[in-house]
XYZ file of C-alpha atoms in Angstrom:
649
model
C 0.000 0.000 0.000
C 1.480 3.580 -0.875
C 2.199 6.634 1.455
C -0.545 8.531 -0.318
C -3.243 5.715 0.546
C -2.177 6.015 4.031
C -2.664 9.787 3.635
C -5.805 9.768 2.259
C -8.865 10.986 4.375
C -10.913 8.492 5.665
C -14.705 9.399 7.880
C -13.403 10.827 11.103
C -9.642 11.147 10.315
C -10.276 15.137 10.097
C -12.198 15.968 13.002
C -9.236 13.660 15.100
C -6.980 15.889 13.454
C -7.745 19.076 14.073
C -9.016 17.992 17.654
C -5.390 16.814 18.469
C -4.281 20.519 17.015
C -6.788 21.936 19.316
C -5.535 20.155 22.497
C -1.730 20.900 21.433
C -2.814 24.763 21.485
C -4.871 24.975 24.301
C -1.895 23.236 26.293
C 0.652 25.976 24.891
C -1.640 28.601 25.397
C -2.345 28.005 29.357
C 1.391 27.008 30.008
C 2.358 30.438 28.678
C -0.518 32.221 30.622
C 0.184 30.800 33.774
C 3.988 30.668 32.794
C 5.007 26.440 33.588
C 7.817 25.475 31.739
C 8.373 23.036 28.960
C 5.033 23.769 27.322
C 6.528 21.577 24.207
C 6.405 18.745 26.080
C 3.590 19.391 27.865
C 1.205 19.942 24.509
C 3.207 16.303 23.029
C 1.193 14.429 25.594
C -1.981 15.118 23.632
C -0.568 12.225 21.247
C -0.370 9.864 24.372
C -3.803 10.857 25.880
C -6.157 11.560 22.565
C -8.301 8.593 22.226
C -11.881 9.463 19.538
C -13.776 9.381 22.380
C -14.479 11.802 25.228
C -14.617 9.169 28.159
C -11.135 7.418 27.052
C -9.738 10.380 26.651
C -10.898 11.185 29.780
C -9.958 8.177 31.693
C -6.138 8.125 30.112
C -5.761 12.091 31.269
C -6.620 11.286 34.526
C -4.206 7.861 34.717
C -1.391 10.224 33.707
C -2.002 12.786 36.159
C -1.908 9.877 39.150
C 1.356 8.974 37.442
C 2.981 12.007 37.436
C 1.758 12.064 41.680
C 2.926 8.724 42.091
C 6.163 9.378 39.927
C 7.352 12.389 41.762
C 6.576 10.852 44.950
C 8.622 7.311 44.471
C 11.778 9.697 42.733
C 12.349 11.595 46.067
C 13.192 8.952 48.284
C 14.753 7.419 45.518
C 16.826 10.111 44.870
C 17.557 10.852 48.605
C 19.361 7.862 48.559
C 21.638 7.878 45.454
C 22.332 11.877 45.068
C 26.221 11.217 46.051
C 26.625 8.396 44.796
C 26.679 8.308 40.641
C 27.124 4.416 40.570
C 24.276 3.791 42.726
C 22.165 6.391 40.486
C 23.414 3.663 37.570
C 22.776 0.911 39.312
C 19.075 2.402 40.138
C 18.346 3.146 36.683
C 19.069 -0.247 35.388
C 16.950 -1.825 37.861
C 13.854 0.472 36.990
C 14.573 0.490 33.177
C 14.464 -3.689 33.330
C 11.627 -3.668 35.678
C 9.409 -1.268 33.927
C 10.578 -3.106 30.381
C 9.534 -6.181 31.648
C 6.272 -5.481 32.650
C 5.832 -3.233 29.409
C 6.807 -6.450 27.235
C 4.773 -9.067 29.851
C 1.712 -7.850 31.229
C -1.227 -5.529 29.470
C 0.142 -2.062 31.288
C 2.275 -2.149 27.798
C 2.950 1.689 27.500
C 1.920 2.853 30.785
C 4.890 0.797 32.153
C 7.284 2.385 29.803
C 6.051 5.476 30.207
C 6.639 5.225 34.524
C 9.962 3.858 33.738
C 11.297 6.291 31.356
C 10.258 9.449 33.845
C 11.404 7.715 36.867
C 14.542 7.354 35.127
C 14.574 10.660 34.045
C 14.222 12.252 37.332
C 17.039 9.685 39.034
C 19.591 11.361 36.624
C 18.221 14.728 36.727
C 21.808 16.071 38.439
C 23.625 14.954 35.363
C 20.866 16.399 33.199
C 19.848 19.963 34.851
C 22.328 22.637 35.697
C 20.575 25.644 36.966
C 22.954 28.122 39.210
C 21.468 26.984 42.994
C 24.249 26.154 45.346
C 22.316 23.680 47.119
C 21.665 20.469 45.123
C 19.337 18.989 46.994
C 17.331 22.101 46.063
C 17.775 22.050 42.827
C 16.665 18.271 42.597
C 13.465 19.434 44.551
C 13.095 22.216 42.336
C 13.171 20.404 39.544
C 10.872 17.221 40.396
C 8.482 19.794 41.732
C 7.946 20.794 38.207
C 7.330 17.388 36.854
C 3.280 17.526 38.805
C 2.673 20.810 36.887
C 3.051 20.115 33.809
C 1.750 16.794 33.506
C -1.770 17.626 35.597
C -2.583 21.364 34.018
C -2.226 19.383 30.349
C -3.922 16.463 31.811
C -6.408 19.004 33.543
C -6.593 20.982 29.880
C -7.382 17.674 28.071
C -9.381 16.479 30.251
C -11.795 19.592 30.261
C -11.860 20.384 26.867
C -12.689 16.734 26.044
C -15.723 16.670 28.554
C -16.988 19.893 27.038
C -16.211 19.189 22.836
C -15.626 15.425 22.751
C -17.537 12.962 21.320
C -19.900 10.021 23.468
C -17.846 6.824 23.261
C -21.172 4.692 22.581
C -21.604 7.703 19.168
C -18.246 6.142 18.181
C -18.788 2.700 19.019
C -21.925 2.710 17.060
C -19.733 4.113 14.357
C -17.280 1.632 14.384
C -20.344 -0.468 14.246
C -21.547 0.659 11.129
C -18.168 0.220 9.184
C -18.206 -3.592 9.969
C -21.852 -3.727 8.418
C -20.926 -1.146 5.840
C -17.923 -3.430 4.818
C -20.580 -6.401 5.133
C -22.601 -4.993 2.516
C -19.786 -3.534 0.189
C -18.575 -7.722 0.171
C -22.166 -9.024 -0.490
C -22.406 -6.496 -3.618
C -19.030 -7.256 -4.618
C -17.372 -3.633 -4.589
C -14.325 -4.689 -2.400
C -12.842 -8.056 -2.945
C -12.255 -10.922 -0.411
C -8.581 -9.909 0.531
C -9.757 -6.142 1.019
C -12.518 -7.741 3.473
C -10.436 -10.053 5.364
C -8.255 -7.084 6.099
C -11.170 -4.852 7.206
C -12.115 -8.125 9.578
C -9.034 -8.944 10.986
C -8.486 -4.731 11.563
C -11.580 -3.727 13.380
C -11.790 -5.525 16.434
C -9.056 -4.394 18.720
C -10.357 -0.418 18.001
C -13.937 -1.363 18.926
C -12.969 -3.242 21.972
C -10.625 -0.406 22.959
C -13.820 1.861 22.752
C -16.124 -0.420 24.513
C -13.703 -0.743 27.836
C -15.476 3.061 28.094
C -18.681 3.255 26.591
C -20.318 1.638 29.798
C -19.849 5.117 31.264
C -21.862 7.032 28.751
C -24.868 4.607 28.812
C -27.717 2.775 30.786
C -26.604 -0.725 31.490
C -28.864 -2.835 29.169
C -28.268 -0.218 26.364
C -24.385 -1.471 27.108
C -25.141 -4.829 27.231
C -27.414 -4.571 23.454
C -23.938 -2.751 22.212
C -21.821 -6.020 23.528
C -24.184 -8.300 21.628
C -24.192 -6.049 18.667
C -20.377 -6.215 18.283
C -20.037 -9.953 18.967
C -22.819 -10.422 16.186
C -21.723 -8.830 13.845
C -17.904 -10.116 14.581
C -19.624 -13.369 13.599
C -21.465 -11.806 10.567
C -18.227 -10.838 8.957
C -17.064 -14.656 9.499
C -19.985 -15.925 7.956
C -19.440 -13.638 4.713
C -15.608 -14.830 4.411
C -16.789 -18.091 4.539
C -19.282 -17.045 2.003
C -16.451 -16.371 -0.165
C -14.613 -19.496 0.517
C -17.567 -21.603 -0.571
C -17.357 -19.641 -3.806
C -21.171 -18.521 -3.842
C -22.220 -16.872 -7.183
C -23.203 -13.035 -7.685
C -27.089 -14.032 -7.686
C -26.717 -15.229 -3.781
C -24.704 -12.428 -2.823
C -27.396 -9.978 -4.088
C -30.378 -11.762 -2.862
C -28.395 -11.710 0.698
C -27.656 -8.134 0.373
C -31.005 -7.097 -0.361
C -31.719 -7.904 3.344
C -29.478 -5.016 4.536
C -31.731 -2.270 3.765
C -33.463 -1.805 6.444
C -33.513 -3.565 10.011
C -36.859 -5.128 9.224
C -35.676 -6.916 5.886
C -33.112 -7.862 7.983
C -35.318 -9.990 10.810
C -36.850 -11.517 8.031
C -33.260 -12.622 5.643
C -33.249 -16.112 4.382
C -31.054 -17.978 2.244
C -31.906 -17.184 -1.724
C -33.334 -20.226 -3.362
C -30.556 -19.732 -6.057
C -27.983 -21.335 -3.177
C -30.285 -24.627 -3.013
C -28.349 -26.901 -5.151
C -25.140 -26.531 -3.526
C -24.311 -27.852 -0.454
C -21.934 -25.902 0.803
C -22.951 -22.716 -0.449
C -26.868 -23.198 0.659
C -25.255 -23.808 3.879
C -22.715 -20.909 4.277
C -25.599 -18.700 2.867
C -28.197 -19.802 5.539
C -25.573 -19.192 7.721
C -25.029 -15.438 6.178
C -28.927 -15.641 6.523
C -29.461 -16.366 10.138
C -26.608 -13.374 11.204
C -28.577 -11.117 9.653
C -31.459 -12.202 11.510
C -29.576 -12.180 14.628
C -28.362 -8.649 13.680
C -31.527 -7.069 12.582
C -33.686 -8.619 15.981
C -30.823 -6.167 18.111
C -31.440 -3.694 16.135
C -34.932 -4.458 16.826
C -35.080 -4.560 19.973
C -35.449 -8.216 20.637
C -33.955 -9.999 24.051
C -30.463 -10.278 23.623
C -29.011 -13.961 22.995
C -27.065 -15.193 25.289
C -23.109 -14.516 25.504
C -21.289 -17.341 24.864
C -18.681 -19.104 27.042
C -15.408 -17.601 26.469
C -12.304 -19.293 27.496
C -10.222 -18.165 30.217
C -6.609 -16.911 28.479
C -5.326 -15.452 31.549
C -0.958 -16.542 31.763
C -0.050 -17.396 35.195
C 3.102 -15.384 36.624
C 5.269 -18.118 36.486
C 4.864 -18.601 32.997
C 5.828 -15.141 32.494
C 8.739 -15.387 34.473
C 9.790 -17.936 32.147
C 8.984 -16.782 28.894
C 12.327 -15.538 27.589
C 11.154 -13.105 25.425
C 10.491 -10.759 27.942
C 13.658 -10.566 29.753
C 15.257 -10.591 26.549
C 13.507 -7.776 25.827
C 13.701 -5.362 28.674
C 17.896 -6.581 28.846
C 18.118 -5.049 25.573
C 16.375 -1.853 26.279
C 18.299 -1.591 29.786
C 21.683 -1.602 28.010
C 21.064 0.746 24.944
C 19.219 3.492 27.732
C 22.421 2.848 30.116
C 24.947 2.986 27.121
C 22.979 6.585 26.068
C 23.311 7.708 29.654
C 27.464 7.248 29.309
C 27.300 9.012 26.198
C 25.971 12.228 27.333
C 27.353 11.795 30.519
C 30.953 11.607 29.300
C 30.842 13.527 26.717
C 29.078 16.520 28.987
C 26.633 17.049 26.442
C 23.429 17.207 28.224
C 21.497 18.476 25.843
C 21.135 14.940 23.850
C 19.847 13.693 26.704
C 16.689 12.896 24.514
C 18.570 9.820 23.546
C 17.770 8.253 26.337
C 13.683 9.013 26.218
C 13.545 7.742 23.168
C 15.499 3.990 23.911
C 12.146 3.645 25.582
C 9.716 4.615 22.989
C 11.065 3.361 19.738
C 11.200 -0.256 21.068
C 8.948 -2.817 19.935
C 8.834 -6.814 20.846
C 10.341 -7.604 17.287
C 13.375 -6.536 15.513
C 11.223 -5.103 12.157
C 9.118 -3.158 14.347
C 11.834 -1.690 16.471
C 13.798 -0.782 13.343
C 10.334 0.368 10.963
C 9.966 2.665 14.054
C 12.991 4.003 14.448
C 12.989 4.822 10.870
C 9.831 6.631 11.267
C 11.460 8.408 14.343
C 13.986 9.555 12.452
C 12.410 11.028 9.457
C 9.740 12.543 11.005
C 12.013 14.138 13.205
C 14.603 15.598 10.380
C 10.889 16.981 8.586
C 9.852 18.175 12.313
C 13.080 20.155 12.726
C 13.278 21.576 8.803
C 9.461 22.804 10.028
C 10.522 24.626 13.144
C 13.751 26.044 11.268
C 12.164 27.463 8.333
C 8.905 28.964 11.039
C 12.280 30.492 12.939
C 13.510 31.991 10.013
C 10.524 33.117 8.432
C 7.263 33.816 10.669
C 8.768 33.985 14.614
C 10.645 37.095 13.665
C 6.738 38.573 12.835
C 4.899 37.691 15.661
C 4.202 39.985 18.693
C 0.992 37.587 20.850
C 0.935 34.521 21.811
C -2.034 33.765 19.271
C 0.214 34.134 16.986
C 2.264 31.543 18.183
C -0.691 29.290 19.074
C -1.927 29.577 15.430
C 1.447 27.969 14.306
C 1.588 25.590 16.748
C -2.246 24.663 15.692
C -1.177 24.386 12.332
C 1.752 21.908 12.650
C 0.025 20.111 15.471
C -3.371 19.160 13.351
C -0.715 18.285 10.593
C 1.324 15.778 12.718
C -2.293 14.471 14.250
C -3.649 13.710 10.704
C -0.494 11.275 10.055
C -0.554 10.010 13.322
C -3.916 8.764 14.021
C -3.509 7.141 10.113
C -2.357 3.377 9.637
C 0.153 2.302 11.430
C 2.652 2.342 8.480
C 3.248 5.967 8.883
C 1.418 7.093 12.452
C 4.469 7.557 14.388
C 6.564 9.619 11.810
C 3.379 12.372 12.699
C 4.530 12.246 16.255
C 7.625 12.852 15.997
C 7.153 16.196 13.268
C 5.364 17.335 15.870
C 7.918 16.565 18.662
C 10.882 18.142 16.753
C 8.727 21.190 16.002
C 7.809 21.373 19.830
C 11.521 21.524 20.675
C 12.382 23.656 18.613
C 10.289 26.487 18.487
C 9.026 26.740 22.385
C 12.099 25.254 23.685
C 12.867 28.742 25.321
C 9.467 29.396 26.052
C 10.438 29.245 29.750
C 13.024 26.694 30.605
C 11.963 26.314 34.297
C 10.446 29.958 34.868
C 13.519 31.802 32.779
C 12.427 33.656 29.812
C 8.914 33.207 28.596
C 9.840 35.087 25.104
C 10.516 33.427 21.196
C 14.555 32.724 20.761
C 16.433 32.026 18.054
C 19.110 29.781 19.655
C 19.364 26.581 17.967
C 21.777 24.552 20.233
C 19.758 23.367 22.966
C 16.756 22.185 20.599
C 19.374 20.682 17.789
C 21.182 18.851 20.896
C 17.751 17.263 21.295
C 17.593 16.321 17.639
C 20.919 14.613 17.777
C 19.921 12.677 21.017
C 16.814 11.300 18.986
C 19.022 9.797 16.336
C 21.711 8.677 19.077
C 19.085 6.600 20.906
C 17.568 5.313 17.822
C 20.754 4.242 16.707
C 21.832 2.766 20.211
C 18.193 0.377 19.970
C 19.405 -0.556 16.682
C 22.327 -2.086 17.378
C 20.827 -3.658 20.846
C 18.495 -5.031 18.972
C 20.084 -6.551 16.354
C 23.108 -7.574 18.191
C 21.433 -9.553 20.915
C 18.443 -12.306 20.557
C 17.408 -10.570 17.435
C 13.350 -11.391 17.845
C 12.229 -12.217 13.869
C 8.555 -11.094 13.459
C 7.060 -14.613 12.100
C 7.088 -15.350 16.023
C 4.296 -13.063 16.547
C 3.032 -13.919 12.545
C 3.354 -17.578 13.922
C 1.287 -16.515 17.556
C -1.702 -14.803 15.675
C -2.201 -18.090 13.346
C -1.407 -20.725 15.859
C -4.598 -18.405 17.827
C -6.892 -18.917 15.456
C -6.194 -22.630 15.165
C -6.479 -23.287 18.627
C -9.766 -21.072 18.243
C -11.104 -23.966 15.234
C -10.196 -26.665 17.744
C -11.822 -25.162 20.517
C -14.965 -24.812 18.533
C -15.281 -28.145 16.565
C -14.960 -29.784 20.537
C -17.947 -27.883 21.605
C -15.411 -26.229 23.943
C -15.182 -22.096 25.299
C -13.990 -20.225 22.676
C -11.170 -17.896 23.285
C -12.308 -14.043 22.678
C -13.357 -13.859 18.926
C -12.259 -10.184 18.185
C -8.733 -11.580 20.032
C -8.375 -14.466 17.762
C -9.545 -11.806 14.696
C -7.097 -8.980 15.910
C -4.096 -11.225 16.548
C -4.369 -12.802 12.678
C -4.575 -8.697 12.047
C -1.265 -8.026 13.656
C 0.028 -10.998 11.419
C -1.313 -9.343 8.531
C 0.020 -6.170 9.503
C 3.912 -7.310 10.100
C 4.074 -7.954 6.756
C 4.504 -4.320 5.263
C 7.884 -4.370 7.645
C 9.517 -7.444 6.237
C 11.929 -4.935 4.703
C 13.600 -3.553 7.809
C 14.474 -7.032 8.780
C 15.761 -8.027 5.435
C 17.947 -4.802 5.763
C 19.823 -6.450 9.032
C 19.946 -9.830 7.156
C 17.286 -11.334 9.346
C 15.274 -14.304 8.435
C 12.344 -12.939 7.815
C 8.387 -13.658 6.379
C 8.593 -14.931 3.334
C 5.223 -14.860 0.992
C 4.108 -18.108 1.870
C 3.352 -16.440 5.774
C 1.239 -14.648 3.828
C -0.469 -17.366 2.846
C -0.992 -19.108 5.383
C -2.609 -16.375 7.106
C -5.501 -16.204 4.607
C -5.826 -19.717 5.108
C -5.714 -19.279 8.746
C -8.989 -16.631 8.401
C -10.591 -18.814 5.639
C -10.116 -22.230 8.137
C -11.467 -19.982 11.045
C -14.678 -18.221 9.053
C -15.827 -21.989 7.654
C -15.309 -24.020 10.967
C -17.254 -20.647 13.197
C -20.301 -21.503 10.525
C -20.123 -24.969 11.364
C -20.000 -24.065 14.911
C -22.867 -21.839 14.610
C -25.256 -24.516 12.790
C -24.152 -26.633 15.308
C -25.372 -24.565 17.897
C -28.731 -23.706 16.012
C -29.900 -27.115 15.435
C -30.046 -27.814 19.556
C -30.612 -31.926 19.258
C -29.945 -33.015 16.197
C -27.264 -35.848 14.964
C -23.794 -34.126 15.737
C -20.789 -34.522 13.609
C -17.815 -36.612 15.170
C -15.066 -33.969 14.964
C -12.655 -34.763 17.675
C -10.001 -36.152 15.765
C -10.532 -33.230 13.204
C -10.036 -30.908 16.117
C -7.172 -32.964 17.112
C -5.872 -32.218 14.395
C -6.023 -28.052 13.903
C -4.344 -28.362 17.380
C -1.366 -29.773 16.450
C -0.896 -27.485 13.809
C -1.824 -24.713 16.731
C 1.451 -26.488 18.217
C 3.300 -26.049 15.035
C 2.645 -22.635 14.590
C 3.309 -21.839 18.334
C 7.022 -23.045 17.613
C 7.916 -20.809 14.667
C 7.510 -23.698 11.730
C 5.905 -22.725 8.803
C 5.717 -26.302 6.454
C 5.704 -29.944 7.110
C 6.585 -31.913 8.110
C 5.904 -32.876 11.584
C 4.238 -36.388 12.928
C 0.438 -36.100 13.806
C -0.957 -38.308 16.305
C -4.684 -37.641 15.070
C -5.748 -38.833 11.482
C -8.343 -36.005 10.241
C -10.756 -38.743 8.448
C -13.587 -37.889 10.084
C -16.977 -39.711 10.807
C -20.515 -38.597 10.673
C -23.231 -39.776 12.776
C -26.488 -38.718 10.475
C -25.180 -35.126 9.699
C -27.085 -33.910 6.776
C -25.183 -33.172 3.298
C -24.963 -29.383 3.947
C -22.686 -29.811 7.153
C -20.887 -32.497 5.602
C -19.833 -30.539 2.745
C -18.588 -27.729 5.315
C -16.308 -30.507 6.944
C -15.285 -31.904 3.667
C -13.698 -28.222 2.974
C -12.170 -28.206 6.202
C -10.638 -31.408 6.194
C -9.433 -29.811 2.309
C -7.587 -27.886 4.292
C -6.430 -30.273 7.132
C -5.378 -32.743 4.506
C -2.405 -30.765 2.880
C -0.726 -31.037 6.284
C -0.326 -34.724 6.517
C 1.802 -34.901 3.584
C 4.364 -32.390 2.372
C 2.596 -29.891 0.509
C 4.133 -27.086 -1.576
C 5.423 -24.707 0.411
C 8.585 -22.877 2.121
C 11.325 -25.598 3.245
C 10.941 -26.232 7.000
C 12.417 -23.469 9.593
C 13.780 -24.896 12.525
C 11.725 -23.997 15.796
C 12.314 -20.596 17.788
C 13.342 -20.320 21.777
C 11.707 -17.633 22.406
């Protein structure tokens, strides 16, 4: 996909940009009114803290503002203890970089984690980073934590205000989100996108909506939050039952007779199967399937009682399992050594002014050696464009202002700019942060530097220093990265599909089902790695080939037929059931495959496929005949990628 797709304006995409401007100004604006320093950094929170929704946004303002509390107060003690003694203040930061990298890599706190870590860290070397003319150290330390609470909680304070009185309901966006998975739905059905264009809208859209439903329960009555939960799980399945549509190869005449049900909630309570799918098994049955979602849909829309949530499997990972996973140390070891080798760089060299370098060793790291090195390539351009910004605004338009709304116009400007990449596709969000950064850095980084001069200057060294230490510490990952237990991305490839196998297996047993928008967004993620197979090629890593590919699409295809079996299953309480155990028994073992890093054959199965029927009609049998299709090509060598030997971690 090109940069200018992932540029283009999609619904929404404007109004998130110009909110994120709007934030960004507001932020300057009041830190320059009530005079708090570093109102650059304090506007490039918006990009952590921006969610679509006013109650996420919300909730994430006021999480950063307890962690700023909770951040000054653990750095005081901790810096009581270490002030005289620099190898202890190492020896401290290595122990909360690992910690905090750990639990970033390990457990769902992800960038919160990071985040703590990195300002914790900061504040432990602030002596070797601030030096302000106070004779007393201990009061400059003080002086200088005490500043931390400021501007964290007024731009947490500013977000959180201006998002209460101009955001948007989360259950308005959740219903939105709602409408593109119908939307794409009925785009499929008439045949104006094409079945690789749908599974990538499928596999896409979960994580976002779940994201946004963790806050719609506070906008809403309970049962209205409850219809909203069935609606999403619905029409999860709904999108299934279309790509399995596709897999049974139905003909244009089905599709249309199946999208004529989507005009209007009523035609949908009332969709059946078109007669023209009658004389195919497996396409009568995939389309009754297609059918009875609709029906399920529409009676929500309706009003109708709910049906019943299904079981969902508990996925929880015990700690000791954690502990032993090896990724994870791996991980935060590597982090730990490029931050501690970027704090002897600046350090030695007394140039404290790159001490960005070490902020970003905790940003631009990523679980897998493309993503940490596709990021740190969007870092660094977006910070070169960020910096030519704010250079050419020095030269040109700071000399002509004489207000702050001046300055807040420019700063919207750039800011809305930087939000419209950044809330885009992954490919290219981060490069929008960091334009944004550099331009903050630049252009207000003498806009009071701890209470001294709240006026425009035009000294370049402090905020090029900053520059510098972004490319330092991008570098510094790189190499950590790549030198030590380089982490290839078909691991996590190989995670998402081995999910959605153990997902088929759980289903043809009758057993809980993991969490279907999981199983969908962790085949996304797989789908997604595979725009950065060129920044692991460029370190001569082994990485996905286009047979991953592949086997992803049949991952979704295996998943969307054996969910329709599971589903007619389920709908025809008492009747004959299919003997699929040893079928299951089989999609687990290639689960087991996939959870070791193998691609192709061969490996011994202990289950033959062959499956038995006890009265099923010819409708489901033709379903499992297409699934064992599938299951077949893995009990003999098949054509496909030579066999990779299994990964440790």
């Amino acid at each position: 996909m090109s940069i200018l797709a992932d540029l283009a304006p999609r619904p929404g995409r404007f109004r998130d940009a110009v909110s994120i401007g709007g934030l960004c100004t507001a932020i300057v604006v009041v830190s320059m009114t009530l005079r708090i320093p570093e109102a650059g950094l304090a506007a490039y929170l918006v990009f952590f803290a921006y969610r679509p929704d006013a109650n996420g946004t919300i909730a994430v303002a006021v999480v950063f503002a307890a962690l700023s509390i909770l951040v000054v107060g653990l750095s005081i003690p901790m810096l009581a203890a270490v002030v005289d003694n620099p190898p202890a203040r190492m020896a401290l930061v290595a122990v909360i970089t690992f910690v905090g990298m750990w639990l970033a890599s390990a457990t769902p706190l992800g960038p919160i984690a990071s985040t703590l870590a990195m300002l914790l860290t900061f504040l432990v070397i602030l002596p070797d980073v601030v030096n302000l003319p106070i004779p007393n150290e201990i009061e400059l330390l003080t002086r200088g934590i005490a500043w931390v609470g400021p501007i964290v909680i007024v731009a947490m304070i500013t977000i959180g205000v201006l998002a209460y009185l101009f955001g948007r309901n989360a259950v308005g966006v959740v219903e939105d989100r709602l409408a593109e998975r119908l939307a794409a739905v009925e785009e499929r059905l008439a045949g104006r996108i094409d079945a690789g264009a749908f599974a990538e809208r499928a596999t896409a859209a979960p994580a976002r909506v779940e994201d946004l439903n963790k806050f719609a329960g506070l906008s809403t009555s309970r049962a209205d939050w409850q219809r909203l939960q069935a609606l999403d799980r619905e029409l999860l399945e709904l999108m299934l039952a279309v790509a399995a549509l596709d897999a049974s190869g139905a003909d244009q005449r089905t599709r249309s007779g199946l999208a004529a049900a989507l005009t209007d909630t009523a035609a949908m309570v009332h969709a059946s199967a078109p007669e023209s799918a009658a004389d195919r098994p497996l396409v009568a049955a995939t389309a009754e399937d297609v059918a009875a979602q609709l029906r399920r849909v529409g009676g929500i829309l309706k009003g109708d009682p709910l049906p019943a949530a299904p079981a969902r499997a508990n996925e929880s990972v015990g700690f000791r399992a954690l502990l032993a996973e090896p990724r994870h140390w791996q991980f935060a070891t590597k982090v730990t050594l490029a931050a501690m080798a970027c704090i002897v760089l600046f350090t030695g060299l007394e140039w404290v002014s790159v001490h960005t370098c070490l902020i970003t060793c905790y940003y631009v790291s990523e679980a897998t050696l493309g993503e940490s090195v596709h990021k740190m390539t969007l870092r660094m351009i977006g910070c070169l464009i960020g910096a030519a910004i704010a250079a050419l605004s020095l030269i040109y338009l700071v000399p002509l202002m004489n207000d702050v709304g001046q300055l807040a116009l420019l700063v919207f400007v750039v800011a809305s700019i930087g939000g419209w990449i950044g809330v885009g596709s992954e490919r290219i969000a981060y490069a929008g942060f960091q334009i944004v950064l550099a331009f903050f850095l630049v252009v207000l980084e003498a806009f009071g530097t701890f209470g001294v001069n709240f006026g425009p200057s035009y000294d370049f060294e402090p905020a090029t220093g900053r520059i510098i230490g972004i490319l330092l510490g991008s570098l510094a990952c790189a190499f950590a990265f790549v030198a030590l237990w380089p982490l290839p991305m078909r691991v996590d490839v190989a995670d998402g599909i081995q999910r959605a196998y153990r997902s088929v297996a759980a289903g043809l047993r009758g057993s809980p089902l993991p969490e279907r928008a999981g199983v969908l967004a962790g085949l996304g993620r797989a789908r997604d790695l595979q725009d950065y197979t060129a920044f692991e090629r460029a370190v001569e890593i082994d990485s996905i080939t286009p047979a991953w590919g592949a086997a992803i699409d049949e991952a979704f295809t295996t998943l969307a037929v054996a969910s329709t079996l599971e589903r007619r299953r389920a709908r025809a309480s008492g009747a004959p059931l299919i003997n699929t155990q040893a079928f299951a028994e089989a999609f687990e073992q290639d689960a087991e495959t996939f959870a070791m890093g193998r691609l192709a054959p061969p490996w011994t199965r202990t289950a033959d496929p062959s499956l038995g029927t006890t009265g099923a009609d010819a409708k489901d049998q033709a379903l499992v005949n297409y699934l064992q299709e599938i299951a077949g090509c893995r009990t003999a060598p098949c054509a496909a990628e030579s066999p990779q030997p299994a990964l440790s971690s």
